[in-house]
Short mmCIF file of C-alpha atoms and ligand atoms in Angstrom, two decimals:
data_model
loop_
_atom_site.label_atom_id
_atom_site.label_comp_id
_atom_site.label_asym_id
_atom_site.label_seq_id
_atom_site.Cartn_x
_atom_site.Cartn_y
_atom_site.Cartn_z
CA UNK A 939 0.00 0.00 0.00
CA UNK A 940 1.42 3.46 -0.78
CA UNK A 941 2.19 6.12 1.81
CA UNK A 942 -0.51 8.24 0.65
CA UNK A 943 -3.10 6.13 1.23
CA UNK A 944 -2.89 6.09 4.55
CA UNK A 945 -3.30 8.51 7.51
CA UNK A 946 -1.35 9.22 10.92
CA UNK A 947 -4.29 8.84 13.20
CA UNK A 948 -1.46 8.19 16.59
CA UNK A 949 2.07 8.84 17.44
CA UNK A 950 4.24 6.32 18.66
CA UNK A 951 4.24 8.66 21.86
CA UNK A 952 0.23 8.41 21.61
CA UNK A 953 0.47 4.68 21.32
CA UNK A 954 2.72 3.85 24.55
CA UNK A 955 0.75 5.94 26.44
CA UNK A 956 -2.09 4.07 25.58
CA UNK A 957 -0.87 0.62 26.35
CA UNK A 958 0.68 1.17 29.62
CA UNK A 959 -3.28 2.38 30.18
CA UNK A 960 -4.14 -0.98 28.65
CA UNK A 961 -1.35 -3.22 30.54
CA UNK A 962 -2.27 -1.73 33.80
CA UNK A 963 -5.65 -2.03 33.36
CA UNK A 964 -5.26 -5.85 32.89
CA UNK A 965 -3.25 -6.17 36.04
CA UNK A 966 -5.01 -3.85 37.80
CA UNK A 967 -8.17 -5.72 36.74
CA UNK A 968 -7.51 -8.92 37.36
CA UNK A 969 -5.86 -8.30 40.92
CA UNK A 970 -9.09 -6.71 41.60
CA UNK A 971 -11.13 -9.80 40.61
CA UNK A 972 -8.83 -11.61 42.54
CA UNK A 973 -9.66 -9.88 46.13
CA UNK A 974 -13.24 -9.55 45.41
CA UNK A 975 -14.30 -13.67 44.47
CA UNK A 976 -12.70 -16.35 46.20
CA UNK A 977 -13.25 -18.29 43.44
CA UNK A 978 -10.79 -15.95 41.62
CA UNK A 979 -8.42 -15.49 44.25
CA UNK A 980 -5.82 -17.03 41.54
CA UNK A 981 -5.60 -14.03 39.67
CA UNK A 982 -3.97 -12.05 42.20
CA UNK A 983 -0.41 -14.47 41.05
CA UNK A 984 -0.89 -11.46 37.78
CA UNK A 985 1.13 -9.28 40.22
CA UNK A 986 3.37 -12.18 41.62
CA UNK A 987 2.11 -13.06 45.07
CA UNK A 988 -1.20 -12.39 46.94
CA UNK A 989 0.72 -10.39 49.43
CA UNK A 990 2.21 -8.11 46.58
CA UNK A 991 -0.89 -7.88 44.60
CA UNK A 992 -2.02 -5.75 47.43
CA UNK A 993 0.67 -3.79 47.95
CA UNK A 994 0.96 -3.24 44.30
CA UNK A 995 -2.53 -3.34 43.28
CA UNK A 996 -3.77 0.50 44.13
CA UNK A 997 -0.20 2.15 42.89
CA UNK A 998 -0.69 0.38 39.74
CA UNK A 999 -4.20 2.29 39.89
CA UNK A 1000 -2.54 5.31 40.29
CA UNK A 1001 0.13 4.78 36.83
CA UNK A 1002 -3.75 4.18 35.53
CA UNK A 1003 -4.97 7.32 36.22
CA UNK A 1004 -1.74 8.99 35.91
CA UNK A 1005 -1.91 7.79 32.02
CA UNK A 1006 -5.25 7.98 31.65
CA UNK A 1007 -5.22 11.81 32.43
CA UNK A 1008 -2.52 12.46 29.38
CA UNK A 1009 -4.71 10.67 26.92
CA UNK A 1010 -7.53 12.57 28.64
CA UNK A 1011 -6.07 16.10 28.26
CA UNK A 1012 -5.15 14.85 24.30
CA UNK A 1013 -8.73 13.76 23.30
CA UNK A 1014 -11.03 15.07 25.38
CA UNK A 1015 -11.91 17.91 22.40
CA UNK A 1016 -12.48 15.39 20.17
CA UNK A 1017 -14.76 13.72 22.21
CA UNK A 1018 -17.26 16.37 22.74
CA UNK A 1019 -20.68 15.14 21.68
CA UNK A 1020 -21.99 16.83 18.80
CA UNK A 1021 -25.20 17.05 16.84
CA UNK A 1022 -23.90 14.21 14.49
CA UNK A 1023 -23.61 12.16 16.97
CA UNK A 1024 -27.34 11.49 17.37
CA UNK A 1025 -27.71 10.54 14.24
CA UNK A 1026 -25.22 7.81 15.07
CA UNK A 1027 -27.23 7.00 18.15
CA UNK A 1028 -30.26 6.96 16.53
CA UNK A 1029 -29.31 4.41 13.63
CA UNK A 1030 -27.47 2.04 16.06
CA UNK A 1031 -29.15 -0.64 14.57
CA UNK A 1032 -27.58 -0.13 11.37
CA UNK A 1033 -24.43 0.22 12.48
CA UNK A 1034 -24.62 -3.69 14.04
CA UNK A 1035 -25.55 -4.38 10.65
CA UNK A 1036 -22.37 -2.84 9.47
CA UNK A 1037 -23.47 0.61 7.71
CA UNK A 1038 -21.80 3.23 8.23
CA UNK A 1039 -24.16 6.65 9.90
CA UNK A 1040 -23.94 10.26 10.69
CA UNK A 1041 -20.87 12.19 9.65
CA UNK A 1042 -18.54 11.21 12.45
CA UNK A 1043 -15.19 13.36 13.28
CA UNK A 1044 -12.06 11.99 15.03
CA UNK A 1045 -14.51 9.36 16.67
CA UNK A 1046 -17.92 8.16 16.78
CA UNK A 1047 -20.50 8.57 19.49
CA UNK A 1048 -20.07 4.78 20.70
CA UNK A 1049 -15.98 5.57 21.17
CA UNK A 1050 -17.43 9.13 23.09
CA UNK A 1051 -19.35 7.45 25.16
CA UNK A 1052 -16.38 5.09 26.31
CA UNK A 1053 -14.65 7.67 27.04
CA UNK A 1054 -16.60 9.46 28.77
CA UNK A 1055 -17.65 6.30 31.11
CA UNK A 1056 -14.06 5.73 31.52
CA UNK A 1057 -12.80 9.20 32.67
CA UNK A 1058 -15.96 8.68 35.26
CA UNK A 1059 -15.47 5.57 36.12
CA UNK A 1060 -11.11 6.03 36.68
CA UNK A 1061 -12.38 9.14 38.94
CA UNK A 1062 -14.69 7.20 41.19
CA UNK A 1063 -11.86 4.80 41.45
CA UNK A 1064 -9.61 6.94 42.63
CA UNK A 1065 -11.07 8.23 45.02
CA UNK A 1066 -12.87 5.13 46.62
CA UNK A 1067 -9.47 3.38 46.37
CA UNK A 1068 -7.45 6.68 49.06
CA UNK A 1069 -10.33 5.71 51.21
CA UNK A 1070 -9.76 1.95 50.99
CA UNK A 1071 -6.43 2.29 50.49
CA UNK A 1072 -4.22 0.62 53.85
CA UNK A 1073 -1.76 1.12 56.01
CA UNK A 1074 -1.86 5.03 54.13
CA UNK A 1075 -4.96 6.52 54.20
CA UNK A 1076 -7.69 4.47 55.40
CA UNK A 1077 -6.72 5.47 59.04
CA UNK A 1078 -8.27 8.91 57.94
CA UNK A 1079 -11.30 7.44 57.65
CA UNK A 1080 -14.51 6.56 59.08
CA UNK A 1081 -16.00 2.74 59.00
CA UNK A 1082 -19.30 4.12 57.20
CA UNK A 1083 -17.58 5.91 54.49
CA UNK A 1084 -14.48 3.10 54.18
CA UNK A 1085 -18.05 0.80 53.24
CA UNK A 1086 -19.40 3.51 51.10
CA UNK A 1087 -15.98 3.75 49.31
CA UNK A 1088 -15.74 -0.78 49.05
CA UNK A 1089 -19.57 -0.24 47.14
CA UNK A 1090 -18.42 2.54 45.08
CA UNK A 1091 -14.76 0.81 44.14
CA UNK A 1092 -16.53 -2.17 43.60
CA UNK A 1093 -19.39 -0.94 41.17
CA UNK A 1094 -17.02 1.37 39.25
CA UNK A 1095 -14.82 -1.26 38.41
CA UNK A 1096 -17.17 -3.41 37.22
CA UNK A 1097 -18.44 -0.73 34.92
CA UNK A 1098 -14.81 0.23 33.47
CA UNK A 1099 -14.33 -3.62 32.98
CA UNK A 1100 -17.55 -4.00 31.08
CA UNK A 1101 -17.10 -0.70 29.09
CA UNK A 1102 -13.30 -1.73 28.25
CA UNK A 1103 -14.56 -5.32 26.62
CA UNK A 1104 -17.24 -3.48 24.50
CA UNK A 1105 -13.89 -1.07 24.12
CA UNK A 1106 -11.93 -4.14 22.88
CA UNK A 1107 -14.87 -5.55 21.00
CA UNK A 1108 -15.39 -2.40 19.15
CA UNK A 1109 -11.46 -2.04 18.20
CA UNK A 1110 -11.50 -6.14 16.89
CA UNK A 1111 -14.89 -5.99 15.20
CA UNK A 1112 -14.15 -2.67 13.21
CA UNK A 1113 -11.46 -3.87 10.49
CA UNK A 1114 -8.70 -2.24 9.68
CA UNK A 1115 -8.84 -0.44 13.50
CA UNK A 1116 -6.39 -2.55 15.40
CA UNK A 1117 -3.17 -1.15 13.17
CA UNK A 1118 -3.93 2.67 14.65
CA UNK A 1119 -3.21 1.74 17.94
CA UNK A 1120 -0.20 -1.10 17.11
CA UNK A 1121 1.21 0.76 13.73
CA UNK A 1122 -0.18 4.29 14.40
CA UNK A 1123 -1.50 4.25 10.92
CA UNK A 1124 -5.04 3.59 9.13
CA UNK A 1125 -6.04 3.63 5.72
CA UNK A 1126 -7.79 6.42 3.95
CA UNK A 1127 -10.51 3.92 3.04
CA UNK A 1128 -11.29 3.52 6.44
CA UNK A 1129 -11.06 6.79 7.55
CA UNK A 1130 -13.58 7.69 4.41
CA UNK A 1131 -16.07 5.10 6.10
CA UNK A 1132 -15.91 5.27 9.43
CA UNK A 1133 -15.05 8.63 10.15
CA UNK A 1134 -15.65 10.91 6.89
CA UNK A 1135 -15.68 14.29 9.19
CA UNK A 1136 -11.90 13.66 10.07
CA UNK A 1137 -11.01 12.24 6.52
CA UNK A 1138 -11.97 15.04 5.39
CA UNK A 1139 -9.93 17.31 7.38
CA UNK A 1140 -6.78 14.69 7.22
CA UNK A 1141 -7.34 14.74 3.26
CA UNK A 1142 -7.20 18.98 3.84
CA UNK A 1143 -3.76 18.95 5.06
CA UNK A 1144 -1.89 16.56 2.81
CA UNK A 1145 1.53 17.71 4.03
CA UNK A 1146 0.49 17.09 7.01
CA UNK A 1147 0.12 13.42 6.74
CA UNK A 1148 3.14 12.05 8.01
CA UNK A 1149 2.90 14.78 10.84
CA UNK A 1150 1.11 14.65 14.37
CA UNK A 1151 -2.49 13.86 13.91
CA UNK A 1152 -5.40 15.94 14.75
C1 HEM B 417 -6.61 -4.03 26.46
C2 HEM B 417 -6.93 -3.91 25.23
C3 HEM B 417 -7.21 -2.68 24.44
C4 HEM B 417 -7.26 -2.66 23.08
C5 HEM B 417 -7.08 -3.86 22.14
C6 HEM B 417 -7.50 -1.30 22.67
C7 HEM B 417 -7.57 -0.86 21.37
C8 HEM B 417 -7.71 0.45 20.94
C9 HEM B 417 -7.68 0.90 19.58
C10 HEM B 417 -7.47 0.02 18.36
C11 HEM B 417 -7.88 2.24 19.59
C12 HEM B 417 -7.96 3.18 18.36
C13 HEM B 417 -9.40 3.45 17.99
C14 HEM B 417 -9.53 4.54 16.95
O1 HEM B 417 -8.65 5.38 16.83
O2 HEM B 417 -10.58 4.59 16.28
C15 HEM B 417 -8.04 2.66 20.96
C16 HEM B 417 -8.28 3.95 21.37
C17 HEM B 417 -8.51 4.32 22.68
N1 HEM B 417 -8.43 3.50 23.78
FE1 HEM B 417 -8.03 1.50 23.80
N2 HEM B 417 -7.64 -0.51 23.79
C18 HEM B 417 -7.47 -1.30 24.90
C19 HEM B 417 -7.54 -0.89 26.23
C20 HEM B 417 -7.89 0.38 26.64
C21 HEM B 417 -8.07 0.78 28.03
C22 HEM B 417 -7.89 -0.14 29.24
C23 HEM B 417 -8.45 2.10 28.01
C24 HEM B 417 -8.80 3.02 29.15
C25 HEM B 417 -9.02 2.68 30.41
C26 HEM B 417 -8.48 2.52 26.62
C27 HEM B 417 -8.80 3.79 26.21
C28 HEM B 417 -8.76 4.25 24.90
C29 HEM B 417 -9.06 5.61 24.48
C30 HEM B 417 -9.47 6.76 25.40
C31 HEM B 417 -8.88 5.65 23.10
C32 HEM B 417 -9.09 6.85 22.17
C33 HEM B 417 -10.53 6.85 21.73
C34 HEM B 417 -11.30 8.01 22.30
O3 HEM B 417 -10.72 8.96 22.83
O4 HEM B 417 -12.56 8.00 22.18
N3 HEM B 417 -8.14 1.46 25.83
N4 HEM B 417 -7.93 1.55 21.78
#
């Protein structure tokens, strides 16, 4: 395939920063499982021993957020919801049936709306887990709100794990996606299908190509 048919859509800057999100989120993840069900109590060995899952466990919530936050202050414009994105929502049943909708920008309202949950969701867990989090700050802390902060660790984990797999589903079942995140490159023909606002612009600023993306 020639150069020119493709487009930058992430730098190889972009991309690290997005899989040490990824990597911690799967130990981070799985530790979690790992203290909540004893029947899972195996996946705490992700972070070596029980013992060190729990030391480790909440700072490798923190590299999360940490990393999170820089692909946060990147995207965040481009995630804005706009009256486009409607449309999308309102012909999700054709895109399962894999048609295309609405005139979508950088990303489409489904990728928003991951985005948006996970920002949420990596808050909430942040701040349950100082509450939770022993021998440092949980001394701080009342019983009550130590429970409060268990419920509200536990619920907003399970909704970042469930949004991530629709996440992961999303990047697999959408061809051609997968190389922007490992390559940092997609082609134009997908960029013309899937997002036709951005291909657009990309196609706008041909010298541009091979530059940072917008
Ligand atoms: C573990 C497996 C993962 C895979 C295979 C994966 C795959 C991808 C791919 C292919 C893209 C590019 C999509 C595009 O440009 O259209 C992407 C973007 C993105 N990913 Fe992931 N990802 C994973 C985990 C995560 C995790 C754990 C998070 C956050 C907690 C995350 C957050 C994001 C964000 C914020 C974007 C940019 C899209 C946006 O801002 O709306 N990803 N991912």
């Amino acid at each position: 395939m020639k150069k020119h048919d493709r487009f930058v859509r992430y730098t190889a800057p972009e991309r690290i920063n997005h899989w040490i999100v990824a990597f911690c989120f799967v130990l981070a993840s799985l530790s979690g499982l790992g203290f909540f069900f004893p029947s899972f109590n195996g996946l705490m060995h992700v972070l070596g021993t029980p013992q060190l899952a729990r030391i480790l466990h909440p700072f490798v919530g923190v590299v999360m957020f940490a990393a999170f936050m820089l692909m946060f202050l990147r995207y965040w414009k481009h995630n804005l919801i706009g009256q486009q994105d409607w449309v999308w929502a309102k012909n999700f049943h054709k895109i399962v049936q894999n048609h295309e909708v609405g005139d979508s920008g950088k990303y489409n309202f489904g990728q928003k709306c991951v985005f948006w949950a996970a920002i949420i969701s990596l808050i909430l867990l942040l701040i349950s887990g100082i509450v939770i989090w022993r021998p440092y700050f949980a001394g701080a802390f009342d019983i009550p709100l130590i429970r409060l902060a268990l419920v509200v660790h536990s619920v907003s984990a399970t909704a970042l794990i469930i949004v991530i797999m629709v996440h992961i589903y999303a990047a697999l079942w959408v061809k051609g996606t997968l190389t922007a995140m490992v390559e940092g490159w997609v082609t134009s023909a997908w960029a013309k299908k899937h997002h036709p606002r951005w291909y657009r612009e990309q196609r706008h600023r041909p010298t541009q190509q091979e530059k940072r993306p917008r």
